[in-house]
Coordinates of C-alpha atoms and ligand atoms in Angstrom, one line a residue:
Chain A
M18 CA 146.9 62.6 64.1
K19 CA 147.8 58.9 63.9
Y20 CA 151.3 59.1 62.3
E21 CA 154.0 61.4 63.2
S22 CA 154.9 62.5 59.8
Q23 CA 151.4 64.0 59.2
K24 CA 152.9 67.1 61.2
V25 CA 154.3 68.1 57.7
A26 CA 150.9 69.2 56.7
Y27 CA 151.0 71.7 59.6
Y28 CA 153.8 73.7 58.1
Y29 CA 152.0 73.6 54.6
I30 CA 149.1 75.1 56.1
L31 CA 150.9 77.8 57.9
A32 CA 152.6 78.7 54.6
A33 CA 149.4 78.6 52.9
L34 CA 147.6 81.1 55.4
I35 CA 150.4 83.7 55.0
L36 CA 149.8 83.7 51.3
F37 CA 146.2 83.8 51.8
A38 CA 146.7 86.9 53.8
A39 CA 148.7 88.5 51.0
Q40 CA 146.3 87.6 48.3
V41 CA 143.1 89.2 50.1
T42 CA 145.3 92.2 51.0
F43 CA 146.4 92.8 47.3
G44 CA 142.9 92.1 46.3
L45 CA 141.7 94.8 48.4
V46 CA 144.3 97.2 47.1
A47 CA 143.2 96.2 43.3
G48 CA 139.6 97.0 44.4
Y49 CA 140.7 100.2 46.0
I50 CA 142.4 101.3 42.6
Y51 CA 139.2 100.7 40.8
V52 CA 137.5 103.4 43.1
D53 CA 140.5 105.9 43.4
P54 CA 142.8 105.3 40.0
N55 CA 145.4 107.6 40.8
F56 CA 146.3 105.6 44.0
L57 CA 149.9 104.1 43.8
S58 CA 149.6 104.6 39.8
E59 CA 153.2 105.4 39.6
T60 CA 154.7 103.2 42.4
L61 CA 152.9 100.0 42.1
P62 CA 150.7 100.1 38.9
F63 CA 147.4 97.9 38.8
N64 CA 149.1 95.1 36.8
R65 CA 151.7 94.3 39.3
V66 CA 149.1 94.5 42.3
R67 CA 146.8 92.1 40.3
M68 CA 149.8 89.5 39.5
V69 CA 150.3 89.4 43.4
H70 CA 146.8 88.7 44.0
T71 CA 146.1 86.1 41.4
S72 CA 149.6 84.3 41.6
S73 CA 149.5 84.3 45.6
L74 CA 146.0 82.7 45.4
I75 CA 147.0 79.9 42.9
V76 CA 150.4 79.2 45.1
W77 CA 148.3 79.1 48.4
L78 CA 145.5 76.8 46.9
L79 CA 148.4 74.4 45.6
L80 CA 150.3 74.6 49.2
G81 CA 146.9 73.8 50.6
F82 CA 146.3 70.7 48.5
F83 CA 149.9 69.5 49.1
G84 CA 149.4 70.0 52.8
A85 CA 145.8 68.1 52.7
A86 CA 147.6 65.3 50.9
Y87 CA 150.2 64.8 53.3
Y88 CA 147.8 64.8 56.0
L89 CA 145.1 62.6 54.2
I90 CA 147.3 60.0 52.3
P91 CA 148.9 58.6 55.4
D92 CA 145.6 58.4 57.3
E93 CA 144.1 56.6 54.3
A94 CA 147.2 54.4 53.5
E95 CA 147.7 53.5 57.2
R96 CA 151.5 54.3 57.3
D97 CA 154.0 57.1 57.8
I98 CA 154.8 59.4 54.7
H99 CA 157.5 58.0 52.6
S100 CA 160.0 60.6 53.6
P101 CA 159.2 63.6 55.4
L102 CA 162.6 65.1 54.7
L103 CA 161.4 65.4 51.1
A104 CA 158.3 66.9 52.2
Y105 CA 160.3 69.5 54.0
V106 CA 162.7 70.1 50.8
Q107 CA 159.5 70.4 48.7
L108 CA 158.0 73.3 50.8
A109 CA 161.3 75.0 50.8
I110 CA 161.4 75.2 47.3
L111 CA 157.9 76.4 46.9
L112 CA 158.5 79.0 49.4
I113 CA 161.6 80.3 47.9
G114 CA 159.8 80.1 44.5
G115 CA 156.4 81.7 45.9
A116 CA 158.4 84.4 47.7
G117 CA 160.9 85.3 44.8
A118 CA 157.8 85.4 42.5
V119 CA 155.9 87.8 44.7
I120 CA 158.7 90.1 45.6
G121 CA 159.9 89.9 41.7
Y122 CA 156.2 91.0 40.7
L123 CA 156.4 94.3 42.8
F124 CA 159.6 95.2 41.0
G125 CA 158.4 94.3 37.6
I126 CA 160.5 90.9 37.2
H127 CA 158.2 88.3 35.6
E128 CA 156.8 86.6 32.6
G129 CA 154.1 88.0 30.5
R130 CA 151.2 85.4 30.4
E131 CA 148.1 85.8 32.8
F132 CA 148.4 83.5 35.8
L133 CA 151.6 82.1 34.4
E134 CA 153.7 85.2 35.3
Q135 CA 156.3 83.2 37.2
P136 CA 159.9 83.6 36.0
L137 CA 161.2 80.6 34.4
W138 CA 163.3 79.5 37.4
V139 CA 160.1 79.7 39.4
K140 CA 158.4 77.3 37.0
I141 CA 161.2 75.1 37.1
G142 CA 161.1 75.0 40.7
I143 CA 157.2 74.1 40.8
V144 CA 157.9 71.2 38.2
V145 CA 160.6 69.8 40.6
A146 CA 158.8 70.4 43.8
A147 CA 155.8 68.7 42.2
L148 CA 158.0 65.8 41.1
I149 CA 159.2 65.4 44.6
F150 CA 155.7 65.5 45.8
L151 CA 154.3 62.9 43.7
F152 CA 157.3 60.5 44.3
N153 CA 156.6 61.0 48.0
V154 CA 153.0 60.4 47.9
T155 CA 152.9 57.9 45.5
M156 CA 155.4 55.8 47.2
T157 CA 153.3 56.1 50.5
F158 CA 150.3 55.1 48.6
L159 CA 151.8 52.2 46.9
K160 CA 153.1 50.6 50.0
G161 CA 149.9 51.4 52.1
R162 CA 146.3 50.6 52.0
K163 CA 144.8 51.9 48.8
T164 CA 141.8 53.6 48.9
A165 CA 139.4 55.1 46.2
I166 CA 139.9 58.4 48.1
S167 CA 143.6 58.6 47.9
N168 CA 143.5 57.0 44.4
V169 CA 141.3 59.9 43.1
L170 CA 143.4 62.6 45.1
L171 CA 146.6 61.2 43.6
L172 CA 145.2 61.2 39.9
G173 CA 144.1 64.8 40.4
L174 CA 147.6 65.8 41.5
W175 CA 149.1 64.1 38.9
G176 CA 147.2 65.7 36.5
V177 CA 148.0 69.2 38.1
A178 CA 151.8 68.4 37.4
L179 CA 151.3 67.0 34.0
F180 CA 149.0 70.0 32.5
F181 CA 151.3 72.5 34.4
L182 CA 153.9 71.4 31.8
F183 CA 151.9 73.4 29.0
A184 CA 153.1 76.4 31.0
L185 CA 156.4 75.9 29.5
Y186 CA 155.5 76.2 26.1
N187 CA 154.8 79.7 24.9
P188 CA 154.8 79.9 21.0
H189 CA 155.0 83.1 19.0
N190 CA 151.7 82.6 17.3
L191 CA 149.0 84.3 20.0
G192 CA 146.5 81.7 18.7
L193 CA 148.3 78.7 19.6
D194 CA 149.6 80.5 22.9
K195 CA 146.1 80.7 23.8
L196 CA 145.0 77.1 22.7
Y197 CA 147.5 75.5 25.0
W198 CA 147.3 78.3 27.8
W199 CA 143.8 77.2 28.5
Y200 CA 145.4 73.4 29.0
V201 CA 146.7 74.7 32.1
V202 CA 144.0 77.2 33.3
H203 CA 140.9 75.4 32.3
I204 CA 142.0 72.0 32.7
W205 CA 143.2 72.7 36.1
V206 CA 140.3 74.3 37.7
E207 CA 137.6 72.5 35.8
G208 CA 139.3 69.3 35.5
V209 CA 142.1 67.8 37.5
W210 CA 141.3 70.3 40.6
E211 CA 137.7 68.8 40.6
L212 CA 139.4 65.5 41.2
V213 CA 141.3 67.1 44.3
M214 CA 138.0 68.8 45.3
A215 CA 135.8 65.8 45.3
A216 CA 138.5 63.5 46.9
I217 CA 139.0 65.9 49.9
L218 CA 135.2 66.4 50.1
A219 CA 134.6 62.6 50.5
Y220 CA 137.2 62.4 53.0
L221 CA 135.6 65.0 55.2
M222 CA 132.2 63.3 54.7
L223 CA 134.0 59.9 55.7
K224 CA 135.3 61.5 58.7
L225 CA 132.5 63.9 59.8
T226 CA 129.6 62.0 58.9
G227 CA 130.5 58.2 59.5
V228 CA 128.7 57.1 56.4
D229 CA 130.1 54.0 55.1
R230 CA 133.2 54.1 52.9
E231 CA 131.8 51.9 50.0
V232 CA 128.9 54.4 49.7
I233 CA 131.2 57.4 49.8
E234 CA 133.6 56.3 47.4
K235 CA 131.0 55.0 44.7
W236 CA 129.7 58.7 44.8
L237 CA 133.3 59.8 44.4
Y238 CA 134.0 57.9 41.3
V239 CA 130.6 59.1 39.7
I240 CA 131.3 62.8 40.7
V241 CA 134.6 62.6 39.1
A242 CA 133.4 60.7 36.1
T243 CA 131.0 63.7 35.3
A244 CA 133.8 66.1 35.8
L245 CA 136.1 64.9 33.3
F246 CA 133.6 63.8 30.8
S247 CA 132.1 67.2 30.6
G248 CA 135.5 69.2 31.7
L249 CA 137.9 68.2 29.1
L250 CA 135.7 69.0 26.0
G251 CA 134.2 71.7 27.9
T252 CA 137.5 73.5 27.4
G253 CA 135.8 74.5 24.2
H254 CA 134.0 77.3 25.9
H255 CA 137.1 79.2 25.8
Y256 CA 137.8 78.4 21.9
Y257 CA 135.1 80.4 20.7
W258 CA 136.9 83.6 19.8
I259 CA 140.7 83.0 19.7
G260 CA 141.2 82.0 16.2
T261 CA 140.0 78.3 16.8
P262 CA 137.5 76.4 14.4
A263 CA 133.7 77.4 14.6
Y264 CA 132.8 74.0 15.6
W265 CA 133.8 74.8 19.4
Q266 CA 130.8 77.0 19.7
W267 CA 128.9 73.7 19.6
V268 CA 131.2 71.4 21.4
G269 CA 132.1 73.9 24.1
S270 CA 128.4 75.1 24.6
V271 CA 127.1 71.4 24.9
F272 CA 129.9 70.2 27.1
S273 CA 130.6 73.0 29.4
V274 CA 126.7 73.1 30.3
L275 CA 127.2 69.6 31.6
E276 CA 130.0 70.8 33.6
V277 CA 127.3 72.1 35.9
V278 CA 126.6 68.2 36.9
P279 CA 129.5 67.3 39.0
F280 CA 129.1 70.5 41.0
F281 CA 125.3 69.7 41.4
L282 CA 126.2 66.4 42.5
M283 CA 128.6 67.6 44.9
V284 CA 125.9 69.5 46.6
I285 CA 123.6 66.5 46.8
F286 CA 126.4 64.2 47.9
V287 CA 127.5 66.5 51.1
F288 CA 123.7 67.2 52.0
A289 CA 122.8 63.5 51.5
M290 CA 125.8 62.1 53.6
V291 CA 125.0 64.5 56.5
W292 CA 121.4 63.4 56.2
K293 CA 122.5 59.8 56.2
G294 CA 125.2 60.1 58.7
G295 CA 124.7 59.1 62.3
R296 CA 127.8 60.5 63.8
D297 CA 127.7 63.8 65.9
H298 CA 131.4 65.0 65.1
P299 CA 132.5 67.8 67.5
N300 CA 134.1 69.7 64.7
K301 CA 131.0 71.6 63.4
A302 CA 133.1 74.4 61.9
A303 CA 134.7 72.0 59.4
L304 CA 131.5 70.6 58.5
L305 CA 130.0 74.0 57.8
W306 CA 132.9 74.8 55.6
A307 CA 132.4 71.5 53.7
L308 CA 128.8 72.2 53.2
G309 CA 129.4 75.8 52.3
C310 CA 132.4 74.7 50.0
A311 CA 130.0 72.4 47.8
T312 CA 126.9 74.8 47.7
L313 CA 129.0 78.1 47.0
A314 CA 131.1 76.2 44.2
F315 CA 127.7 75.1 42.7
F316 CA 126.8 78.6 42.6
G317 CA 129.9 80.0 41.8
A318 CA 131.1 77.6 39.1
G319 CA 127.9 76.0 38.3
V320 CA 125.3 78.6 38.1
W321 CA 127.6 81.6 37.2
G322 CA 129.5 79.5 34.8
F323 CA 126.3 78.4 33.1
M324 CA 125.1 82.0 32.8
H325 CA 128.0 83.0 30.1
T326 CA 129.2 79.7 28.8
L327 CA 126.8 79.3 25.7
S328 CA 128.6 80.9 22.8
V329 CA 125.7 83.0 21.8
I330 CA 125.6 84.6 25.2
N331 CA 129.5 84.7 25.5
Y332 CA 129.8 86.5 22.3
Y333 CA 128.6 89.5 24.4
T334 CA 129.8 88.8 27.9
H335 CA 133.3 87.6 27.0
G336 CA 135.9 89.4 28.8
T337 CA 133.5 91.7 30.8
Q338 CA 133.0 92.0 34.4
V339 CA 130.5 89.2 34.3
T340 CA 133.6 87.1 33.8
A341 CA 135.2 88.7 36.7
A342 CA 132.1 88.1 38.9
H343 CA 132.2 84.4 37.9
G344 CA 136.0 84.0 38.4
H345 CA 135.7 85.4 42.0
L346 CA 132.8 83.2 43.4
A347 CA 134.1 80.0 41.6
F348 CA 137.6 80.0 43.0
F349 CA 136.2 81.2 46.3
G350 CA 133.4 78.7 46.6
A351 CA 135.1 75.6 45.2
Y352 CA 138.8 75.9 46.3
V353 CA 139.4 78.7 48.9
S354 CA 136.4 77.1 51.0
L355 CA 137.8 73.7 50.2
N356 CA 141.0 74.4 51.7
L357 CA 139.5 76.3 54.9
A358 CA 137.4 73.2 55.2
I359 CA 140.4 70.8 55.4
F360 CA 142.6 73.3 57.3
T361 CA 139.5 73.6 59.8
Y362 CA 139.4 69.8 60.1
A363 CA 142.9 68.8 60.3
M364 CA 144.3 71.8 62.6
P365 CA 143.1 70.3 66.1
Y366 CA 144.5 66.8 65.2
L367 CA 147.8 68.4 64.2
L368 CA 147.9 70.4 67.5
G369 CA 146.9 67.4 69.4
R370 CA 143.5 69.0 70.8
E371 CA 139.9 69.3 70.7
P372 CA 138.3 71.6 68.1
Y373 CA 138.8 75.0 69.2
N374 CA 137.6 78.6 68.4
Q375 CA 134.7 77.0 66.3
V376 CA 132.4 80.1 66.8
L377 CA 135.0 82.5 65.7
N378 CA 135.7 80.1 62.8
M379 CA 131.9 79.9 61.8
V380 CA 131.8 83.9 62.1
S381 CA 134.8 83.9 59.7
F382 CA 132.9 81.6 57.3
W383 CA 129.7 84.1 57.1
L384 CA 131.8 87.1 56.8
M385 CA 133.8 85.7 53.9
S386 CA 131.0 83.9 52.1
G387 CA 128.5 87.2 52.6
G388 CA 131.4 89.4 51.4
M389 CA 132.1 87.4 48.3
A390 CA 128.3 86.8 47.5
F391 CA 128.0 90.3 47.7
M392 CA 130.9 91.0 45.6
T393 CA 129.5 88.8 42.9
F394 CA 126.3 90.4 42.8
T395 CA 127.9 93.9 42.5
L396 CA 130.2 92.7 39.6
T397 CA 127.6 90.8 37.9
F398 CA 125.1 94.2 37.8
A399 CA 128.4 96.0 36.8
G400 CA 129.0 93.2 33.9
V401 CA 125.6 93.4 32.8
V402 CA 125.5 97.0 32.3
Q403 CA 128.9 97.1 30.7
T404 CA 127.8 94.2 28.2
H405 CA 124.7 96.3 27.3
L406 CA 126.4 99.5 27.0
Q407 CA 129.7 98.4 25.5
R408 CA 128.9 95.2 23.2
V409 CA 125.2 96.2 22.3
N410 CA 125.4 100.1 22.1
G411 CA 129.1 100.2 21.1
E412 CA 130.1 102.9 23.7
Y413 CA 133.9 102.8 24.3
F414 CA 135.4 100.9 27.2
M415 CA 136.6 103.8 29.3
D416 CA 133.3 105.8 29.0
V417 CA 131.4 102.7 30.0
Q418 CA 133.8 102.1 33.1
E419 CA 133.0 105.5 34.3
Q420 CA 129.2 104.8 34.6
L421 CA 130.2 101.8 36.7
H422 CA 131.7 103.6 39.6
L423 CA 128.8 102.9 42.1
F424 CA 129.1 99.3 41.7
Y425 CA 133.0 99.4 42.2
L426 CA 132.3 101.1 45.3
M427 CA 130.2 98.6 46.6
R428 CA 132.7 95.8 45.6
L429 CA 135.3 97.5 47.6
G430 CA 132.9 97.5 50.6
S431 CA 132.5 93.9 50.1
G432 CA 136.2 93.4 49.9
V433 CA 136.8 95.1 53.3
V434 CA 134.4 92.3 54.9
V435 CA 136.1 89.5 53.0
V436 CA 139.6 90.6 54.5
L437 CA 138.1 90.9 57.7
G438 CA 136.7 87.5 57.5
A439 CA 140.0 86.1 56.5
L440 CA 141.9 87.6 59.2
V441 CA 139.3 86.2 61.8
F442 CA 139.9 82.8 60.0
I443 CA 143.5 83.0 60.6
Y444 CA 143.3 84.0 64.0
A445 CA 140.8 81.4 64.8
V446 CA 143.0 78.5 63.3
L447 CA 146.4 79.8 64.6
V448 CA 145.5 81.0 68.2
P449 CA 143.9 78.3 70.1
R450 CA 141.9 79.9 73.2
S451 CA 140.7 77.8 76.1
R452 CA 137.3 78.9 75.9
E453 CA 134.6 79.2 73.1
L454 CA 132.7 82.7 72.6
I455 CA 129.5 81.1 72.9
A456 CA 129.5 77.8 75.0
A457 CA 127.9 74.7 73.3
Q458 CA 124.8 73.1 74.8
Q459 CA 125.7 70.4 77.2
P460 CA 123.7 67.1 76.3
A461 CA 120.8 66.3 78.5
E462 CA 121.7 63.9 81.3
Chain B
M18 CA 123.1 55.7 45.4
S19 CA 121.4 52.9 44.0
E20 CA 122.7 49.4 44.3
A21 CA 122.4 48.9 40.4
L22 CA 125.9 50.3 40.2
T23 CA 129.0 48.7 42.1
K24 CA 132.0 50.9 43.0
S25 CA 134.3 48.9 40.6
Q26 CA 131.9 49.5 37.7
A27 CA 131.9 53.2 38.6
R28 CA 135.6 53.4 38.7
N29 CA 135.9 51.5 35.3
I30 CA 133.4 54.0 33.7
F31 CA 135.5 56.8 35.1
Y32 CA 138.6 55.5 33.7
G33 CA 137.3 54.4 30.5
G34 CA 135.1 57.4 29.8
S35 CA 137.7 60.1 30.9
L36 CA 140.4 58.2 28.4
F37 CA 137.7 58.3 25.5
F38 CA 137.2 62.1 26.3
L39 CA 140.7 62.9 26.6
A40 CA 141.5 61.3 23.3
V41 CA 138.8 63.1 21.4
F42 CA 140.1 66.4 23.2
V43 CA 143.4 65.8 22.0
A44 CA 142.4 65.0 18.5
L45 CA 140.3 68.1 18.1
T46 CA 143.4 70.1 19.5
V47 CA 145.4 68.8 16.8
H48 CA 143.0 69.9 14.4
S49 CA 142.5 73.1 15.9
H50 CA 146.6 73.5 15.9
H51 CA 146.6 73.0 12.1
Y52 CA 143.7 75.3 11.6
I53 CA 145.3 78.1 13.4
V54 CA 148.7 77.7 11.7
N55 CA 146.9 77.4 8.2
K56 CA 143.8 79.1 8.3
S57 CA 142.9 81.6 11.0
T58 CA 146.2 83.2 11.5
D59 CA 148.6 84.8 9.3
S60 CA 151.7 82.5 9.6
A61 CA 153.6 83.6 6.8
G62 CA 153.3 87.5 8.2
L63 CA 154.5 86.3 11.7
T64 CA 157.7 88.2 11.2
E65 CA 160.5 88.5 13.8
A66 CA 159.1 92.0 14.6
V67 CA 155.8 90.5 15.4
A68 CA 157.4 87.8 17.9
R69 CA 159.4 90.5 19.4
G70 CA 156.5 92.5 20.0
K71 CA 154.6 89.8 21.6
G72 CA 157.6 89.6 23.9
I73 CA 157.3 93.3 24.9
W74 CA 153.6 92.8 25.5
E75 CA 154.6 90.0 28.0
K76 CA 157.6 91.7 29.4
H77 CA 155.6 94.6 30.5
S78 CA 152.6 92.5 31.7
C79 CA 150.1 94.3 29.6
I80 CA 147.6 91.6 30.2
N81 CA 147.1 92.3 33.7
C82 CA 145.3 95.5 32.9
H83 CA 144.1 94.9 29.4
T84 CA 142.3 91.9 27.6
I85 CA 143.7 90.4 24.2
L86 CA 140.7 88.6 22.5
G87 CA 138.7 89.1 25.4
E88 CA 141.2 87.5 27.9
G89 CA 143.2 89.3 30.5
A90 CA 142.4 91.8 33.2
Y91 CA 139.2 93.9 32.9
F92 CA 140.8 97.3 33.9
A93 CA 141.7 98.6 30.5
P94 CA 140.4 98.4 26.9
E95 CA 140.5 95.5 24.6
V96 CA 143.6 95.6 22.3
G97 CA 142.7 92.7 19.9
N98 CA 141.1 95.1 17.9
V99 CA 142.9 98.5 18.9
W100 CA 144.6 98.6 15.5
V101 CA 141.0 98.7 13.8
R102 CA 139.8 101.3 16.4
Y103 CA 142.5 103.5 15.4
G104 CA 141.7 103.3 11.9
G105 CA 144.8 101.2 11.0
R106 CA 142.9 99.4 8.2
D107 CA 142.3 102.6 6.2
D108 CA 145.4 104.7 7.4
P109 CA 148.2 102.6 8.8
E110 CA 150.7 105.3 9.1
G111 CA 148.3 107.5 11.1
A112 CA 147.2 104.5 13.2
R113 CA 151.0 103.7 14.0
E114 CA 151.7 107.3 14.8
A115 CA 148.6 107.8 17.0
L116 CA 149.6 104.5 18.9
K117 CA 152.9 105.7 19.5
V118 CA 152.0 109.1 20.7
W119 CA 149.4 107.5 23.0
M120 CA 151.8 105.2 24.7
Q121 CA 154.5 108.0 24.9
S122 CA 152.2 110.4 26.7
Q123 CA 151.3 107.9 29.5
P124 CA 150.5 108.3 32.4
S125 CA 148.0 111.2 31.8
G126 CA 147.9 112.1 35.4
V127 CA 144.3 113.2 35.1
E128 CA 142.6 112.9 38.5
G129 CA 140.2 110.3 38.9
R130 CA 141.1 108.6 35.5
R131 CA 142.8 105.1 35.4
Q132 CA 146.3 105.3 34.6
M133 CA 148.6 103.6 32.3
P134 CA 152.4 103.4 33.3
Q135 CA 155.1 104.7 31.2
F136 CA 157.3 101.7 29.8
N137 CA 159.9 104.0 28.3
L138 CA 159.8 102.0 25.0
T139 CA 162.3 102.7 22.2
D140 CA 161.2 103.4 18.7
Q141 CA 161.9 100.1 17.7
E142 CA 159.9 98.5 20.5
L143 CA 157.0 100.7 19.8
N144 CA 157.0 99.4 16.2
D145 CA 157.4 95.8 17.4
L146 CA 154.5 96.0 19.6
I147 CA 152.4 97.7 17.0
D148 CA 153.4 95.0 14.5
F149 CA 152.1 92.6 16.9
L150 CA 148.8 94.3 17.7
E151 CA 148.6 94.6 13.9
W152 CA 149.0 91.0 13.4
T153 CA 146.7 90.0 16.0
S154 CA 143.8 92.3 14.5
R155 CA 143.7 90.0 11.4
I156 CA 143.2 86.8 13.4
D157 CA 140.0 85.4 12.2
T158 CA 137.9 85.4 15.5
Q159 CA 134.5 84.2 14.2
G160 CA 133.3 87.7 14.3
W161 CA 134.2 88.7 17.5
P162 CA 134.0 91.3 19.0
P163 CA 130.6 92.5 18.2
N164 CA 131.7 96.2 17.5
E165 CA 134.7 98.5 17.4
A166 CA 134.3 99.4 21.3
G167 CA 136.0 96.0 21.7
Ligands
HEM14 C1 135.6 76.0 40.4 C2 135.7 76.0 39.0 C3 135.8 77.1 38.0 C4 136.7 78.2 38.3 C5 137.7 78.3 39.5 C6 136.4 79.1 37.2 C7 137.3 80.4 37.0 C8 137.3 80.9 36.1 C9 138.2 82.1 35.7 C10 139.2 82.8 36.8 C11 137.8 82.6 34.7 C12 138.4 83.8 34.0 C13 139.8 83.2 33.0 C14 140.5 84.4 32.4 O1 141.2 85.3 32.9 O2 140.1 84.8 31.0 C15 136.9 81.7 33.8 C16 136.3 81.8 32.7 C17 135.0 81.3 32.2 N1 134.4 80.3 32.9 FE1 135.0 79.6 34.7 N2 135.5 78.7 36.6 C18 135.2 77.5 36.9 C19 134.1 76.6 36.5 C20 133.3 77.1 35.5 C21 132.1 76.2 34.9 C22 131.7 75.0 35.4 C23 131.7 76.9 33.9 C24 130.5 76.8 33.0 C25 129.3 75.9 33.5 C26 132.5 78.2 33.7 C27 132.5 79.0 32.4 C28 133.5 79.8 32.4 C29 133.5 80.7 31.1 C30 132.5 80.7 29.9 C31 134.6 81.5 31.1 C32 135.0 82.4 29.8 C33 134.5 83.8 30.3 C34 134.7 84.9 29.2 O3 134.2 84.6 28.0 O4 135.3 85.8 29.6 N3 133.6 78.0 34.7 N4 136.4 80.8 34.8
FE2_15 FE1 136.8 77.1 31.7

């Protein structure tokens, strides 16, 4: 840690990890209800459990992005954060809003659009927090050294705030509601968040591999160009069946297939940089997460996204467990792993020590990634069977679901492994121990 | 990456191209907005009751179990066409009654079956909600879902 004010990131990471634990715990409860549907059905119905699961995911990912920015922007700008005080005020607003939302959900206080259930006061809080953040980091950026990495990161975060404004618009016409709902949901994860992802991966590659900045930043611009060129019109893959014009079946299919390109480029990018780079950075766990992030994002978003994105296929799979399979691996691969990579990288610096608990951390990588991969397979099989029985044969939803029990049982098992991995990760990052589980090989004399 | 492309060229392509695609996307959105209002949905039939019904759908977070036009949670059946599934096209009164009775008799309490909560809706709320579902079933969705099962 070169600048005292980077310490702010530590508290963002802490807050993010608490919500991460809540997210996976409620995910496990939801997975259990699939297997034992009478569980909690009167006290805490499935819809509330799911709201906590998805909302805490989104809020902790955002906290992680903010934390990453507060760590990375000073380093890139070569100066302290404009106002650490404002950064703490922003965190307080987000924590009050986040905690208020989650507790409210448990008691049935919420708005009612998927992922945007936060009550209005929380939404406004999020906008205010975002404005404080943008002011703070933009000032830091403007007064310091301007690099492509911080430029792209900031553009991404400006986009996050700008497109979130559509969350405040909820027309009575369901078709219009859906048209603009995707402006938040799709343009976040397949647009501006990809800018954040590419920028953070570029920063990690710069630090971990030691490849020349010029090379890395050129890659960065090419990756984010392909992301927005494909991702904006790629929104069309959600405009097939919601009352929008038929031409979206062409536009959406063509451009969303191209959305695979940036994810493919990111895999090539990270592996090429490690191949090229000469640096032997001691933080192996951070490197594992960074490589894992690009790889799993390529499979979750790229391959599993491609699987159901052509309109002729989506006509049958739309809104089945195939969608659930994709949503899980895409979020985990791209944005959960990204955050865990930058946390793993930054924490030793924030605590002023050498990388620690690397073996445990890497164990948690394999537990979580293995668990998520297995979960994705079970949901994919469930979804394919569902698609056939329900969409092709016309059997009723509930009758079909009964036949999927075995898949949901296996999904629950994989969920247990993921929760275990998450707990191991949290322990590994928060509780430094003096010795590694397995000692590293000393370099030969 | 090859020497043919410099960093500042890559940056300019990124800025210019992104602005171009954003402009196309916004233009198509404007067109789609008009298409929804004038063609694919029944704007004239979007009564106060339908709007209130949408509010009830949201207030109880129905979407976190059900899907509507294929979007939502995948825990409970699709409701975009529930009106059609209940035979509302041929027998609107019967379908309305059946839907009300269904909602009022939840949770079923059947062991091993997914449960829907009891929301204690008033008769007016039930009617509004059903008006919203009926209105939704008439959106032109390009032929989706493939069959009545939803
Ligand atoms: C990291 C990036 C991505 C994330 C986090 C993500 C996440 C999601 C989620 C959560 C949904 C479900 C939304 C809902 O509730 O209705 C979804 C739907 C979808 N995604 Fe992605 N996605 C990503 C990238 C992609 C890519 C690159 C493609 C295409 C190549 C794609 C294709 C689709 C399609 C077609 C649907 C609609 C599924 C349906 O019709 O039910 N996604 N995505
Ligand atoms: Fe999408």
